[in-house]
Coordinates of C-alpha atoms in Angstrom, one line a residue:
Chain A
M1 CA -1.2 113.4 -88.1
R2 CA 0.1 116.8 -86.1
I3 CA 3.7 116.1 -85.4
T4 CA 5.9 118.0 -83.0
I5 CA 10.1 118.0 -82.9
L6 CA 11.9 118.5 -80.1
G7 CA 15.4 120.1 -80.6
G8 CA 13.5 120.9 -84.1
G9 CA 16.2 124.0 -84.9
G10 CA 19.6 121.6 -84.3
F11 CA 21.0 120.1 -87.2
L12 CA 18.7 116.6 -87.1
G13 CA 15.7 118.5 -86.5
R14 CA 15.9 120.7 -89.6
K15 CA 16.8 117.9 -91.5
M16 CA 13.8 115.9 -90.6
A17 CA 11.1 119.1 -90.6
A18 CA 12.3 119.6 -94.4
R19 CA 11.8 116.1 -95.1
L20 CA 8.4 116.5 -94.3
A21 CA 7.7 119.9 -95.1
A22 CA 9.1 118.4 -98.7
E23 CA 6.4 115.0 -99.2
G24 CA 3.7 116.8 -96.3
H25 CA 2.5 113.2 -96.1
L26 CA 4.4 110.3 -93.4
G27 CA 3.8 106.9 -93.5
G28 CA 0.5 107.2 -96.1
R29 CA -0.8 109.6 -93.4
E30 CA -1.5 113.4 -94.2
V31 CA 0.3 115.9 -91.8
S32 CA -2.0 118.5 -91.0
G33 CA 0.8 120.6 -88.9
L34 CA 4.2 120.4 -87.0
T35 CA 5.4 122.3 -84.1
L36 CA 9.3 123.0 -83.6
F37 CA 10.0 123.4 -80.0
D38 CA 14.7 124.7 -79.4
M39 CA 16.1 126.5 -77.1
A40 CA 16.3 129.1 -79.2
E41 CA 12.5 129.9 -81.5
P42 CA 13.1 127.1 -84.5
A43 CA 13.9 129.5 -88.4
P44 CA 10.9 129.2 -90.5
L45 CA 9.8 126.6 -92.1
E46 CA 7.9 126.6 -95.5
A47 CA 5.4 123.9 -95.3
P48 CA 1.7 123.2 -97.5
F49 CA 0.5 122.5 -93.7
P50 CA 0.9 125.0 -90.9
V51 CA 4.1 124.7 -88.9
A52 CA 4.3 126.4 -85.3
R53 CA 7.5 127.7 -83.8
L54 CA 8.4 127.4 -80.1
A55 CA 11.1 128.5 -77.7
G56 CA 11.4 126.4 -74.5
D57 CA 12.9 124.6 -72.0
V58 CA 12.5 120.7 -72.9
T59 CA 11.9 120.3 -68.4
D60 CA 9.4 123.1 -68.3
A61 CA 6.0 121.6 -68.3
A62 CA 4.2 124.7 -69.2
A63 CA 6.4 125.4 -72.8
L64 CA 6.7 121.4 -73.1
A65 CA 2.4 121.4 -73.1
R66 CA 2.3 123.9 -75.7
A67 CA 4.7 122.2 -77.8
I68 CA 2.7 118.7 -77.1
P69 CA -0.7 119.8 -77.5
E70 CA -4.2 118.1 -77.6
G71 CA -3.9 116.1 -80.9
T72 CA -0.4 115.6 -81.3
G73 CA 0.4 111.8 -83.1
A74 CA 3.8 112.1 -83.6
V75 CA 6.6 113.2 -81.2
I76 CA 10.6 113.4 -82.4
H77 CA 12.6 113.6 -79.0
L78 CA 15.4 114.9 -80.6
A79 CA 16.7 117.6 -77.8
A80 CA 19.3 116.8 -76.3
V81 CA 23.1 117.9 -74.9
V82 CA 26.1 116.1 -76.4
S83 CA 28.6 113.7 -75.9
A84 CA 31.6 115.8 -74.3
Q85 CA 29.1 118.4 -72.8
A86 CA 27.3 116.1 -71.3
E87 CA 31.0 114.6 -69.7
A88 CA 32.2 118.3 -68.4
D89 CA 29.2 119.4 -67.2
Y90 CA 27.3 116.4 -65.4
A91 CA 24.2 118.4 -63.7
L92 CA 23.8 120.3 -66.8
G93 CA 23.0 116.0 -69.2
L94 CA 21.1 115.0 -66.1
R95 CA 18.7 117.8 -66.5
V96 CA 18.3 118.0 -70.0
N97 CA 18.7 113.9 -70.8
L98 CA 16.7 112.5 -67.8
Q99 CA 15.1 115.1 -66.6
G100 CA 14.0 116.6 -69.9
T101 CA 12.6 112.9 -71.0
L102 CA 10.6 112.1 -67.8
A103 CA 9.2 115.8 -68.5
V104 CA 7.7 114.6 -72.3
I105 CA 6.4 111.6 -70.6
E106 CA 4.4 113.6 -68.2
A107 CA 3.4 115.5 -71.2
C108 CA 2.9 112.7 -73.4
R109 CA 0.6 111.1 -70.6
R110 CA -1.9 114.0 -70.5
L111 CA -2.8 113.0 -74.5
A112 CA -6.3 111.7 -75.0
A113 CA -4.6 109.8 -77.6
P114 CA -1.4 108.2 -76.9
P115 CA 1.1 110.1 -79.4
R116 CA 4.0 107.6 -81.1
V117 CA 7.7 109.2 -79.2
V118 CA 10.9 108.6 -81.9
F119 CA 13.7 109.3 -78.9
T120 CA 16.7 109.4 -80.7
S121 CA 19.3 107.2 -78.0
S122 CA 23.0 106.3 -79.2
V123 CA 25.9 104.2 -79.9
A124 CA 27.0 105.6 -77.1
S125 CA 24.8 104.0 -74.4
F126 CA 26.9 100.8 -75.2
G127 CA 30.2 99.2 -74.2
G128 CA 32.1 97.2 -76.5
G129 CA 34.5 99.8 -78.4
Q130 CA 37.0 98.1 -81.3
A131 CA 36.8 95.1 -80.9
A132 CA 32.8 95.3 -80.4
N133 CA 30.5 93.3 -83.2
L134 CA 27.1 94.2 -80.6
P135 CA 24.0 91.7 -81.0
D136 CA 20.4 93.1 -80.9
D137 CA 20.2 92.2 -77.6
A138 CA 23.7 93.4 -75.9
R139 CA 23.6 94.8 -72.8
Q140 CA 24.1 98.5 -72.3
T141 CA 27.3 99.3 -70.1
P142 CA 28.0 102.7 -71.9
A143 CA 31.5 104.6 -70.5
N144 CA 30.5 107.9 -70.2
S145 CA 27.5 110.0 -69.1
Y146 CA 25.7 111.2 -72.0
G147 CA 25.3 107.4 -72.9
A148 CA 23.8 106.3 -69.2
Q149 CA 21.6 109.2 -69.8
K150 CA 20.4 107.8 -72.9
A151 CA 20.4 104.2 -71.5
A152 CA 18.4 105.0 -68.5
A153 CA 15.7 107.5 -70.3
E154 CA 14.9 104.2 -73.4
L155 CA 14.2 102.5 -69.6
L156 CA 11.5 104.9 -68.5
L157 CA 10.0 105.9 -72.1
A158 CA 10.2 101.7 -72.3
D159 CA 7.7 101.1 -69.1
A160 CA 5.7 104.5 -70.5
S161 CA 5.0 102.7 -72.9
R162 CA 4.1 99.4 -72.2
R163 CA 1.9 101.7 -69.4
G164 CA -0.1 103.1 -72.6
M165 CA 1.2 106.8 -71.8
L166 CA 2.4 106.7 -74.9
D167 CA 4.4 105.0 -77.6
A168 CA 7.9 104.7 -78.1
V169 CA 11.0 104.0 -80.3
S170 CA 14.0 104.3 -79.6
I171 CA 16.9 104.6 -82.2
R172 CA 19.9 104.3 -80.8
L173 CA 21.7 106.5 -83.7
P174 CA 25.2 105.7 -85.3
T175 CA 27.6 109.0 -85.8
V176 CA 25.9 111.0 -87.6
I177 CA 28.8 112.4 -90.9
V178 CA 29.1 114.4 -92.4
R179 CA 27.2 117.0 -90.2
P180 CA 27.3 120.2 -91.4
G181 CA 28.1 123.5 -89.9
R182 CA 30.7 123.9 -87.4
P183 CA 32.3 121.2 -84.9
N184 CA 30.6 120.4 -81.8
K185 CA 31.0 119.3 -78.3
A186 CA 29.8 116.0 -79.3
A187 CA 33.1 113.8 -78.5
S188 CA 32.6 112.8 -82.1
S189 CA 32.4 115.6 -84.0
F190 CA 36.6 115.1 -85.4
V191 CA 34.4 111.8 -87.5
S192 CA 32.4 114.9 -89.4
A193 CA 35.2 117.9 -89.4
I194 CA 38.2 114.7 -91.0
L195 CA 35.6 114.7 -94.1
R196 CA 33.9 118.4 -94.1
E197 CA 36.5 120.9 -93.4
P198 CA 38.9 119.1 -96.0
L199 CA 35.8 119.7 -98.5
L200 CA 35.9 123.2 -97.6
G201 CA 39.4 123.8 -97.9
L202 CA 40.2 124.0 -94.7
E203 CA 42.8 121.4 -92.1
T204 CA 41.3 119.6 -89.0
T205 CA 43.1 117.2 -86.8
L206 CA 42.7 113.1 -86.5
P207 CA 42.7 112.6 -82.8
V208 CA 42.7 108.7 -83.2
P209 CA 44.7 106.0 -85.7
D210 CA 44.0 105.7 -89.2
D211 CA 42.9 101.9 -88.1
F212 CA 40.3 103.5 -86.1
R213 CA 36.4 102.1 -86.7
V214 CA 33.4 104.4 -86.1
W215 CA 29.9 103.7 -86.7
V216 CA 28.1 106.1 -88.6
C217 CA 25.3 107.0 -90.9
S218 CA 24.6 109.9 -92.8
P219 CA 21.9 112.9 -92.3
R220 CA 19.8 111.3 -95.1
R221 CA 19.0 108.0 -93.8
A222 CA 19.1 109.0 -89.5
V223 CA 16.2 111.3 -91.7
D224 CA 15.0 108.0 -92.9
W225 CA 15.0 105.7 -89.5
L226 CA 13.7 108.4 -87.5
T227 CA 10.4 108.9 -89.8
H228 CA 10.1 104.8 -90.2
A229 CA 9.6 105.1 -86.2
T230 CA 7.5 107.5 -86.8
A231 CA 5.2 105.2 -89.1
M232 CA 6.8 102.0 -88.0
D233 CA 3.7 99.5 -86.5
T234 CA 5.4 99.2 -82.9
A235 CA 3.5 95.3 -82.0
P236 CA 6.3 93.2 -83.5
L237 CA 9.0 95.4 -80.5
G238 CA 7.1 94.3 -77.5
L239 CA 8.5 95.4 -74.0
D240 CA 12.2 96.3 -76.0
R241 CA 11.6 99.6 -78.0
G242 CA 15.3 100.1 -78.8
I243 CA 16.3 99.8 -82.1
N244 CA 20.3 99.2 -83.2
P245 CA 19.5 100.5 -87.1
P246 CA 21.8 99.1 -90.1
G247 CA 24.7 101.5 -89.7
L248 CA 28.1 101.1 -91.9
S249 CA 31.4 100.1 -89.6
V250 CA 34.1 102.3 -91.1
S251 CA 37.0 103.1 -90.3
V252 CA 39.3 106.5 -90.7
A253 CA 40.7 105.4 -93.7
E254 CA 38.5 104.4 -95.2
M255 CA 36.7 107.8 -94.6
L256 CA 39.6 109.5 -95.5
A257 CA 39.7 107.5 -99.3
A258 CA 37.1 109.2 -100.1
L259 CA 38.6 112.6 -100.2
T260 CA 41.3 113.7 -102.7
P261 CA 45.4 113.5 -102.0
E262 CA 45.2 117.3 -101.7
Q263 CA 42.0 117.7 -99.2
R264 CA 43.5 114.6 -97.4
A265 CA 46.6 116.5 -96.9
R266 CA 44.0 119.0 -95.0
V267 CA 44.1 116.4 -92.0
K268 CA 46.7 116.4 -89.1
R269 CA 47.5 113.7 -87.1
E270 CA 47.1 114.9 -83.2
P271 CA 46.5 112.0 -80.9
D272 CA 44.1 113.1 -78.5
A273 CA 43.7 110.9 -75.5
T274 CA 40.5 112.4 -73.9
V275 CA 38.4 112.4 -77.4
A276 CA 39.7 108.7 -78.3
G277 CA 39.2 107.7 -74.5
I278 CA 34.7 108.7 -75.2
V279 CA 34.4 107.8 -78.7
G280 CA 37.2 104.5 -77.9
G281 CA 34.7 103.3 -75.6
W282 CA 31.4 103.1 -78.1
P283 CA 30.9 100.3 -80.0
A284 CA 32.1 100.3 -83.5
S285 CA 29.9 97.4 -85.5
F286 CA 26.7 96.4 -84.4
T287 CA 24.8 93.2 -85.9
A288 CA 21.3 95.3 -86.4
D289 CA 19.3 92.1 -87.7
R290 CA 16.4 93.4 -85.8
A291 CA 15.8 96.4 -87.0
R292 CA 16.6 95.2 -90.8
R293 CA 14.2 93.0 -90.3
L294 CA 11.7 95.9 -89.1
G295 CA 11.8 97.5 -92.4
F296 CA 15.0 100.3 -91.3
A297 CA 17.1 100.9 -94.3
P298 CA 20.9 100.0 -94.3
Q299 CA 23.1 102.4 -94.8
D300 CA 25.0 103.0 -97.8
G301 CA 28.8 103.7 -98.4
V302 CA 31.1 106.9 -97.9
A303 CA 31.3 107.6 -101.1
E304 CA 27.3 108.1 -101.1
I305 CA 28.3 110.2 -98.1
V306 CA 30.2 112.4 -98.6
A307 CA 28.1 112.7 -102.3
Q308 CA 25.4 113.5 -100.4
F309 CA 26.8 116.1 -98.0
L310 CA 28.3 118.1 -101.2
A311 CA 24.5 117.8 -102.8
D312 CA 22.6 118.6 -99.2
D313 CA 24.8 120.8 -96.9
L314 CA 28.6 122.1 -98.6
A315 CA 26.7 125.6 -99.5
A316 CA 24.8 125.3 -96.8
T317 CA 28.1 125.3 -94.4
R318 CA 29.8 128.0 -97.2
A319 CA 27.8 130.8 -95.9
E320 CA 27.2 129.8 -92.5
R321 CA 30.9 130.2 -91.8
G322 CA 31.5 133.0 -94.6
L323 CA 33.9 130.6 -96.6
Chain B
M1 CA 34.0 103.3 -41.3
R2 CA 31.2 105.3 -40.6
I3 CA 27.6 103.6 -42.4
T4 CA 23.9 104.2 -43.3
I5 CA 21.5 102.5 -43.9
L6 CA 18.2 103.9 -46.3
G7 CA 15.0 102.5 -45.6
G8 CA 16.8 101.5 -42.1
G9 CA 13.1 101.0 -40.3
G10 CA 12.5 97.9 -43.5
F11 CA 12.5 94.5 -43.3
L12 CA 16.1 93.9 -44.7
G13 CA 17.2 97.3 -43.3
R14 CA 16.3 96.5 -39.8
K15 CA 17.9 92.8 -40.5
M16 CA 21.1 95.0 -41.9
A17 CA 21.7 96.7 -38.8
A18 CA 21.4 93.4 -36.3
R19 CA 24.1 92.1 -38.0
L20 CA 26.1 95.0 -38.0
A21 CA 25.7 95.5 -34.2
A22 CA 26.3 92.0 -33.6
E23 CA 29.1 91.3 -35.2
G24 CA 30.6 94.9 -34.2
H25 CA 32.7 95.0 -37.6
L26 CA 32.4 94.5 -41.1
G27 CA 35.1 93.3 -43.4
G28 CA 37.8 93.3 -41.1
R29 CA 36.9 96.7 -40.5
E30 CA 35.2 98.4 -36.7
V31 CA 31.4 99.9 -37.6
S32 CA 33.2 103.1 -36.1
G33 CA 29.0 104.3 -36.2
L34 CA 25.1 103.8 -37.9
T35 CA 22.6 105.9 -39.0
L36 CA 19.5 104.2 -39.6
F37 CA 17.2 106.8 -41.6
D38 CA 13.3 105.7 -43.0
M39 CA 10.5 107.6 -43.0
A40 CA 9.5 106.8 -39.7
E41 CA 12.3 107.2 -37.2
P42 CA 13.5 103.8 -36.5
A43 CA 13.2 101.7 -33.6
P44 CA 16.4 101.7 -31.2
L45 CA 19.0 99.7 -31.6
E46 CA 21.4 98.0 -29.1
A47 CA 24.5 98.3 -30.6
P48 CA 28.8 98.5 -29.9
F49 CA 29.0 102.3 -32.0
P50 CA 27.1 105.0 -31.7
V51 CA 23.5 104.7 -34.0
A52 CA 21.8 107.9 -35.1
R53 CA 18.2 107.3 -36.0
L54 CA 16.2 109.4 -38.5
A55 CA 13.3 110.5 -40.4
G56 CA 12.9 112.0 -43.7
D57 CA 12.4 111.6 -47.0
V58 CA 14.6 110.1 -49.5
T59 CA 14.3 113.1 -52.1
D60 CA 14.9 115.4 -49.3
A61 CA 18.3 116.9 -50.2
A62 CA 18.8 118.8 -46.6
A63 CA 17.5 115.6 -45.0
L64 CA 19.6 113.0 -47.1
A65 CA 22.7 115.8 -46.2
R66 CA 22.1 115.0 -42.4
A67 CA 21.5 111.1 -43.1
I68 CA 24.7 111.2 -45.1
P69 CA 27.4 113.2 -43.5
E70 CA 31.1 113.6 -44.0
G71 CA 33.2 111.2 -43.2
T72 CA 30.1 108.2 -44.3
G73 CA 32.7 105.1 -45.3
A74 CA 29.2 103.3 -46.7
V75 CA 25.0 103.6 -47.5
I76 CA 23.5 101.0 -48.0
H77 CA 20.6 102.2 -50.1
L78 CA 16.8 100.0 -49.7
A79 CA 14.7 102.5 -49.3
A80 CA 12.1 102.3 -52.4
V81 CA 8.3 102.0 -53.5
V82 CA 7.4 98.5 -54.1
S83 CA 6.4 96.5 -57.0
A84 CA 2.8 95.9 -56.8
Q85 CA 2.8 100.0 -55.4
A86 CA 5.1 101.2 -58.4
E87 CA 2.7 99.8 -60.5
A88 CA -0.4 101.3 -58.9
D89 CA 1.4 104.5 -58.5
Y90 CA 3.5 105.5 -60.9
A91 CA 4.5 109.0 -59.7
L92 CA 5.8 107.7 -56.4
G93 CA 7.6 104.9 -57.7
L94 CA 9.5 107.3 -60.0
R95 CA 9.9 109.6 -57.4
V96 CA 11.3 107.0 -54.9
N97 CA 12.9 104.6 -57.4
L98 CA 14.6 107.0 -59.4
Q99 CA 14.4 110.3 -58.5
G100 CA 15.4 109.3 -54.7
T101 CA 18.7 107.4 -55.9
L102 CA 19.6 110.7 -57.8
A103 CA 18.9 112.2 -54.3
V104 CA 21.8 109.6 -52.9
I105 CA 24.0 110.3 -55.7
E106 CA 23.7 114.3 -55.5
A107 CA 24.6 113.9 -51.7
C108 CA 27.2 111.2 -51.8
R109 CA 29.4 113.1 -54.6
R110 CA 29.2 115.7 -52.2
L111 CA 31.0 113.7 -49.2
A112 CA 35.2 114.2 -49.7
A113 CA 35.8 110.7 -50.2
P114 CA 33.5 108.9 -52.2
P115 CA 31.4 105.9 -50.0
R116 CA 30.9 102.7 -51.2
V117 CA 26.7 102.6 -52.2
V118 CA 25.1 99.3 -51.7
F119 CA 21.9 100.0 -53.5
T120 CA 19.4 97.3 -54.1
S121 CA 18.2 96.4 -57.6
S122 CA 16.2 93.2 -57.8
V123 CA 15.1 90.3 -60.4
A124 CA 11.9 92.8 -61.4
S125 CA 14.5 95.1 -64.0
F126 CA 14.9 91.6 -65.8
G127 CA 12.2 89.9 -68.2
G128 CA 12.5 86.4 -69.2
G129 CA 9.2 84.9 -67.3
Q130 CA 9.7 81.2 -66.7
A131 CA 11.7 80.3 -69.3
A132 CA 14.7 81.8 -68.4
N133 CA 17.6 80.8 -66.9
L134 CA 20.1 84.3 -67.5
P135 CA 23.2 84.9 -68.7
D136 CA 25.5 87.4 -66.1
D137 CA 25.5 89.9 -69.5
A138 CA 21.6 89.4 -70.1
R139 CA 19.6 92.6 -71.1
Q140 CA 17.3 94.1 -68.5
T141 CA 13.5 94.4 -70.1
P142 CA 11.7 95.3 -66.9
A143 CA 8.2 94.3 -67.7
N144 CA 7.4 96.8 -64.9
S145 CA 7.7 100.0 -63.3
Y146 CA 9.7 99.1 -59.9
G147 CA 12.1 97.1 -62.6
A148 CA 12.3 100.1 -64.8
Q149 CA 13.0 102.7 -62.0
K150 CA 15.5 100.4 -60.7
A151 CA 17.3 99.2 -64.3
A152 CA 17.8 103.0 -65.0
A153 CA 18.9 104.1 -61.0
E154 CA 21.5 101.3 -61.7
L155 CA 23.2 102.9 -64.8
L156 CA 23.0 106.3 -62.8
L157 CA 25.0 104.7 -59.9
A158 CA 27.6 102.9 -62.8
D159 CA 28.2 106.6 -63.9
A160 CA 28.4 108.3 -60.7
S161 CA 30.9 105.1 -59.9
R162 CA 32.8 105.8 -63.0
R163 CA 32.8 109.7 -62.3
G164 CA 34.2 109.3 -58.8
M165 CA 31.4 109.8 -57.6
L166 CA 30.9 107.4 -55.4
D167 CA 31.2 103.4 -55.9
A168 CA 28.4 101.4 -56.1
V169 CA 27.7 97.7 -56.1
S170 CA 24.0 96.8 -56.9
I171 CA 23.4 93.5 -56.0
R172 CA 19.5 92.7 -58.1
L173 CA 18.0 90.8 -55.3
P174 CA 15.7 87.7 -55.8
T175 CA 12.6 87.6 -53.9
V176 CA 13.4 87.7 -50.4
I177 CA 12.0 84.7 -48.4
V178 CA 10.7 84.2 -45.7
R179 CA 9.5 87.7 -45.1
P180 CA 8.1 88.5 -41.8
G181 CA 5.4 90.3 -40.6
R182 CA 2.2 91.3 -42.8
P183 CA 1.8 90.8 -46.0
N184 CA 3.0 93.4 -48.0
K185 CA 2.4 95.5 -51.2
A186 CA 4.9 93.9 -53.0
A187 CA 3.2 91.6 -56.3
S188 CA 6.3 88.7 -55.1
S189 CA 4.4 89.0 -51.1
F190 CA 2.4 85.7 -51.9
V191 CA 6.0 83.9 -52.5
S192 CA 6.7 84.2 -48.4
A193 CA 3.1 84.3 -47.6
I194 CA 2.5 80.6 -48.8
L195 CA 4.8 79.3 -45.9
R196 CA 4.7 82.5 -43.6
E197 CA 1.0 81.5 -43.4
P198 CA 1.1 78.4 -42.8
L199 CA 4.2 78.1 -40.1
L200 CA 1.3 81.2 -38.2
G201 CA -1.4 78.8 -38.5
L202 CA -3.1 80.7 -40.6
E203 CA -4.6 80.3 -44.6
T204 CA -3.4 81.9 -47.3
T205 CA -3.8 82.0 -51.2
L206 CA -1.5 81.1 -54.1
P207 CA -2.3 83.0 -57.1
V208 CA 0.2 80.9 -59.4
P209 CA 0.4 76.6 -60.3
D210 CA 1.8 74.8 -58.2
D211 CA 4.8 74.0 -61.0
F212 CA 5.1 78.0 -61.1
R213 CA 8.7 78.7 -60.4
V214 CA 10.9 81.5 -58.8
W215 CA 14.3 83.7 -58.3
V216 CA 14.4 83.2 -54.5
C217 CA 16.4 84.0 -51.4
S218 CA 16.7 84.0 -47.9
P219 CA 16.8 86.6 -45.7
R220 CA 19.9 86.0 -43.6
R221 CA 21.9 85.2 -48.1
A222 CA 20.5 88.2 -49.0
V223 CA 22.5 90.5 -45.5
D224 CA 25.6 88.5 -46.5
W225 CA 25.2 89.8 -49.8
L226 CA 24.8 92.9 -48.4
T227 CA 28.0 92.3 -46.4
H228 CA 30.0 91.2 -48.8
A229 CA 28.9 94.4 -51.5
T230 CA 30.2 96.4 -49.0
A231 CA 33.4 94.8 -48.2
M232 CA 33.9 93.6 -51.5
D233 CA 37.3 94.8 -54.1
T234 CA 34.9 96.7 -57.0
A235 CA 38.4 97.2 -59.3
P236 CA 37.2 93.8 -60.5
L237 CA 33.9 95.0 -61.5
G238 CA 34.8 98.0 -64.7
L239 CA 32.0 99.7 -65.6
D240 CA 29.4 97.2 -64.9
R241 CA 28.3 97.6 -61.2
G242 CA 25.7 95.3 -61.6
I243 CA 25.6 91.7 -59.8
N244 CA 23.5 88.8 -60.0
P245 CA 23.7 87.0 -56.7
P246 CA 23.4 83.1 -56.7
G247 CA 20.2 82.8 -55.3
L248 CA 17.5 79.7 -55.5
S249 CA 15.6 78.8 -58.6
V250 CA 12.4 77.1 -56.9
S251 CA 9.2 75.8 -57.4
V252 CA 6.0 76.4 -56.0
A253 CA 6.1 72.7 -55.0
E254 CA 9.4 72.3 -53.9
M255 CA 7.8 75.3 -51.2
L256 CA 5.4 73.3 -49.9
A257 CA 7.2 70.2 -49.5
A258 CA 8.8 72.1 -46.8
L259 CA 5.9 72.0 -44.9
T260 CA 3.5 69.9 -43.0
P261 CA 0.4 68.2 -44.5
E262 CA -1.4 69.7 -42.3
Q263 CA 0.8 73.2 -43.3
R264 CA 0.3 72.8 -46.8
A265 CA -4.1 72.2 -46.4
R266 CA -4.3 76.0 -45.6
V267 CA -2.8 77.4 -49.1
K268 CA -6.4 78.0 -50.8
R269 CA -5.5 77.9 -55.2
E270 CA -7.2 81.2 -56.0
P271 CA -4.9 82.2 -59.0
D272 CA -4.7 85.6 -59.8
A273 CA -4.1 86.8 -63.6
T274 CA -2.4 90.5 -62.2
V275 CA 0.2 89.4 -59.7
A276 CA 0.9 85.5 -61.9
G277 CA 1.1 88.9 -64.9
I278 CA 3.9 90.7 -62.8
V279 CA 6.0 88.1 -61.0
G280 CA 5.7 85.7 -63.9
G281 CA 7.5 88.0 -66.6
W282 CA 10.6 87.6 -64.0
P283 CA 12.8 85.3 -64.9
A284 CA 13.2 82.2 -62.9
S285 CA 16.5 81.5 -63.0
F286 CA 20.3 83.4 -63.3
T287 CA 23.5 81.6 -64.0
A288 CA 25.3 84.3 -61.5
D289 CA 28.8 83.3 -62.4
R290 CA 29.8 86.4 -61.6
A291 CA 28.2 86.8 -58.6
R292 CA 30.1 83.1 -57.5
R293 CA 33.9 84.1 -59.0
L294 CA 33.5 87.8 -57.0
G295 CA 33.0 85.7 -53.5
F296 CA 28.9 85.6 -52.9
A297 CA 28.0 82.6 -51.5
P298 CA 25.4 80.7 -53.1
Q299 CA 22.1 80.3 -51.8
D300 CA 21.1 77.1 -49.5
G301 CA 17.9 75.3 -49.6
V302 CA 13.8 75.9 -48.6
A303 CA 14.2 73.3 -45.4
E304 CA 17.2 76.0 -44.8
I305 CA 14.8 78.6 -45.5
V306 CA 12.3 77.5 -43.3
A307 CA 14.8 76.9 -40.4
Q308 CA 15.7 80.4 -40.6
F309 CA 12.3 81.5 -40.1
L310 CA 11.3 79.7 -37.4
A311 CA 14.9 80.7 -35.6
D312 CA 14.9 84.2 -36.8
D313 CA 11.3 85.7 -37.2
L314 CA 8.5 83.6 -35.8
A315 CA 8.3 84.3 -32.5
A316 CA 8.1 88.4 -33.4
T317 CA 5.7 87.7 -36.2
R318 CA 4.2 86.2 -33.9
A319 CA 4.0 89.4 -31.3
E320 CA 3.4 92.0 -34.5
R321 CA 0.3 90.1 -35.2
G322 CA -1.0 89.4 -32.2
L323 CA -1.5 85.3 -32.3

């Protein structure tokens, strides 16, 4: 199977690529080639199959045609403008998150056989906030442009699936923690930062109260879900191609309890109404029954998430940041 | 208040314009001007206010800027590619139903004051089929491209409303009966035809069984709803700008009972799996509690709907079709 990762130079894209390189197969099928596509050319990757690395814009039809050549069996579509950035730059969010997905549909429908498309939608496509425990058929009423663009893109991918142009699975990812590297422009950046920065010996700020709850998953589990979504039988999905995966509902206090007292002291309370307003609108919990039935593995606890960061990403993050 | 009707040359657009011309005001405010915009220049309209008639494409930014000039208080956005046509021509449906709505957002956000935008979404944006009685928070899982494009456009309009670019109300119209004129490319065209054609003395075909149920409204009630949506206070809507109006759930047999036996004999049973497949996926009923609370008038019965067609549209339809 030939696989393309759009956003293949990003955090999750690199982890997905590394998993494919390490395993050499996906869902019982050998990976015969991988294309990594991002705005800047993705870094080289050692793999038991050929790896192409391409730079381009996800809304550029010619660039996408090179990234998704004839014979592509699966497209992992991670290319996106994140939440706070899409809120700050409306046109950019629309262009990448909505028009970019339409361009992916156009590229896929030109292939002889409809490819699997795994799309990363988001918890931010829902409303409900702190009080929510959303069922699988919850309506998406996003309180931010990123979520609205993701929900609209889901509808267009589901329709393209129904028409046989492609075969989509949209995973509404929780907030992924612990993100390696530096703080980014996602409104949820603090959720990783309150663990990562103290673990690096650095101070950070907490913009929400300690009892604030967040729906999270680890990078490893996110890659598990993307992998499962790439390999799964989509027949049971019917028209509804959206999956609320079984993440973990956790409070800030529960996250901070995974740190030592000395590490915890590096987290400074600095309430931020803007960040609390965006992230506070996202639901803090989902039942995720359908995803469990469909074989998506549930998220383990905060202690495991922190241990995985230490094992997988601490050294690289130190090196990247010159610490 | 200056009002623009996009799709102002179409069936509902003309009726909405005629209502405004007859009343001269809307929601207690005087209408100071009306712009009718459609692909072909709309027909002249006698009115107590200036009426501009413009031809243009809804995806053409320059044409839309002329149609929605500074000072526009409300835009009634009816411009659309209908269901069977959007199913047959995917690119055309995307262009008009999705990109056209994005162009409307762009035109509206350039105004000094955000205008009310009344968007005609559709029962076709839902799934559920014959067994459904959908609550107000039902998830939109459309089984057709038209419905997917309408649902995606709703999300983008809701987001633009939240951002203060405009102030949208999306009305998910039931199948409107009795449509005047000729059969059209909507998959639901037969629902009007089985009343209209026999009333004109003509034969027609019924592609579904007699116990097939449809969610309908009359043209008069549709115009009532568009009018109410133009004038209403949108503060109670919050983030959810979509309204399921209180239509009528009616079976084909109940519709045909409004005809004389002689008229009924002009309806020939000719099952059509394609039409039944599209319309059969649309829900046959909604609770519509929220719309009732918000002051949207409920639909009256089939006998009233037929009487209104005879009073409002029979003569014009005869003339148009040379009968």
